[in-house]
Amino acid sequence: AQRVTQPEKLLSVFKGAPVELKCNYSYSGSPELFWYVQYSRQRLQLLLRHISRESIKGFTADLNKGETSFHLKKPFAQEEDSAMYYCALSGVTGGGNKLTFGTGTQLKVEL
Amino acid sequence: GAGVSQTPSNKVTEKGKYVELRCDPISGHTALYWYRQSLGQGPEFLIYFQGTGAADDSGLPNDRFFAVRPEGSVSTLKIQRTERGDSAVYLCASTRGTGSHEQFFGPGTRLTVL
C-alpha cells in the first residue's frame, strides 16, 4: 500500500529564514512525488514534481529513495509562501495516476 | 481557458437525502479524478475516469457512492442516503490524458450533511 506522511501540521518561520517541509513515503514500486500548494481561498495547485527537477518560487525538493523522503526546501521564506502544502505520491491505476496525499503542513511565515 | 469548475460550491442536506455533485473538466482533458477531503486531512482518491469509463473506482467508500461521465466530459458524483460522515469537500481534477500529467483541481464542493 502507498502512504505519505507529513509529520508537521503547522510550521511557523520568520521571513528570511530557511524552510523545510518534511515528507516521507512508502511505496513498493518506483514512486513519482509531487508537492501541491493551496493558498488562502484558492484551489489546490501543483507546486513541483520530482521528475522535473525544477525550482519553483524558490522551492526545491529532492527525492531520496534511501530515506524514502521528498522534503520541500526554500532558503529564504517570504510572506507570500504562507499556505497549506501537501506532499503527494502518484500510483498507477488503470492507466491513470491517482494521487495519495499526506495530511498537509500549514506554513506560516511571520514578519 | 477556464479551469475545472464544480457546482454547487456548497451543499447542505439532511441525513438520508440524495445529492449530486457536478464537475466540468478543462476542455480536452480526457482523464478525470474525484477526491474527498475531510477536515484536517489530505484529499483521498475516490474514482478515476478515462473518457466515459470508470477505470478505477477502488476509492469509493461503499455502494451509496456512484459517479458517471456519460459523454466523456462532465462528471457527476452521486451520493445516496447521505450520512453525517459524508460531510467533506469533494474535489475534482482533470488531466490531459494518461501518464504522469499535472492534475488540475477544481475549487471543490463543500457538502454538509445535517
CSV table of N, CA and C in Angstrom, one decimal, chain A residues 9 38 84 86 102-104 106, chain B residues 36-44 84-91 109-112:
chain,number,residue,atom,x,y,z
A,9,LYS,N,1.9,19.4,11.4
A,9,LYS,CA,0.6,20.0,10.9
A,9,LYS,C,0.8,21.5,10.7
A,38,GLN,N,-1.9,25.0,-1.5
A,38,GLN,CA,-3.2,25.7,-1.5
A,38,GLN,C,-3.1,27.0,-0.8
A,84,MET,N,-1.0,26.2,2.7
A,84,MET,CA,-1.1,24.8,3.1
A,84,MET,C,-0.3,24.0,2.0
A,86,TYR,N,0.8,20.2,0.5
A,86,TYR,CA,0.6,18.7,0.5
A,86,TYR,C,1.6,18.0,-0.3
A,102,GLY,N,-0.5,13.4,1.7
A,102,GLY,CA,-0.3,13.5,3.1
A,102,GLY,C,-1.4,14.3,3.7
A,103,THR,N,-1.3,14.5,5.0
A,103,THR,CA,-2.3,15.3,5.7
A,103,THR,C,-2.1,16.8,5.6
A,104,GLY,N,-0.9,17.2,5.1
A,104,GLY,CA,-0.6,18.6,4.8
A,104,GLY,C,0.1,19.3,6.0
A,106,GLN,N,0.7,23.3,7.3
A,106,GLN,CA,0.3,24.7,7.2
A,106,GLN,C,1.6,25.5,7.5
B,36,ARG,N,-12.0,13.1,-2.1
B,36,ARG,CA,-12.8,13.7,-0.9
B,36,ARG,C,-11.8,14.1,0.1
B,37,GLN,N,-12.0,15.3,0.7
B,37,GLN,CA,-11.1,15.8,1.7
B,37,GLN,C,-11.9,16.1,2.9
B,38,SER,N,-11.7,15.4,4.0
B,38,SER,CA,-12.3,15.6,5.3
B,38,SER,C,-11.5,16.6,6.0
B,39,LEU,N,-12.1,17.2,7.1
B,39,LEU,CA,-11.4,18.2,7.8
B,39,LEU,C,-10.1,17.7,8.4
B,40,GLY,N,-9.1,18.5,8.2
B,40,GLY,CA,-7.8,18.1,8.7
B,40,GLY,C,-7.0,17.0,8.0
B,41,GLN,N,-7.6,16.6,6.9
B,41,GLN,CA,-6.9,15.5,6.1
B,41,GLN,C,-6.5,16.0,4.7
B,42,GLY,N,-5.7,15.2,4.1
B,42,GLY,CA,-5.4,15.5,2.7
B,42,GLY,C,-6.5,14.9,1.8
B,43,PRO,N,-6.6,15.3,0.6
B,43,PRO,CA,-7.6,14.7,-0.3
B,43,PRO,C,-7.3,13.2,-0.4
B,44,GLU,N,-8.5,12.4,-0.5
B,44,GLU,CA,-8.4,11.0,-0.7
B,44,GLU,C,-9.1,10.6,-2.0
B,84,ARG,N,-24.0,11.6,8.0
B,84,ARG,CA,-23.2,12.8,8.5
B,84,ARG,C,-21.7,12.6,8.2
B,85,GLY,N,-21.3,11.4,8.2
B,85,GLY,CA,-19.9,11.1,7.9
B,85,GLY,C,-19.5,11.4,6.5
B,86,ASP,N,-20.4,11.7,5.6
B,86,ASP,CA,-20.1,12.1,4.2
B,86,ASP,C,-19.8,13.5,4.1
B,87,SER,N,-20.0,14.3,5.2
B,87,SER,CA,-19.6,15.7,5.1
B,87,SER,C,-18.1,15.9,4.9
B,88,ALA,N,-17.8,16.7,3.8
B,88,ALA,CA,-16.4,16.8,3.4
B,88,ALA,C,-16.4,17.8,2.2
B,89,VAL,N,-15.2,18.1,1.8
B,89,VAL,CA,-15.1,18.8,0.5
B,89,VAL,C,-14.8,17.8,-0.6
B,90,TYR,N,-15.6,17.8,-1.6
B,90,TYR,CA,-15.4,16.9,-2.7
B,90,TYR,C,-14.7,17.6,-3.9
B,91,LEU,N,-13.5,17.1,-4.2
B,91,LEU,CA,-12.7,17.8,-5.2
B,91,LEU,C,-12.7,17.0,-6.5
B,109,THR,N,-16.6,21.1,-3.9
B,109,THR,CA,-17.9,21.3,-3.4
B,109,THR,C,-17.9,20.9,-1.9
B,110,ARG,N,-18.3,21.9,-1.0
B,110,ARG,CA,-18.4,21.6,0.4
B,110,ARG,C,-19.7,21.0,0.7
B,111,LEU,N,-19.8,19.7,1.1
B,111,LEU,CA,-21.0,19.0,1.4
B,111,LEU,C,-21.2,18.9,2.9
B,112,THR,N,-22.3,19.4,3.4
B,112,THR,CA,-22.6,19.3,4.8
B,112,THR,C,-23.9,18.5,5.0
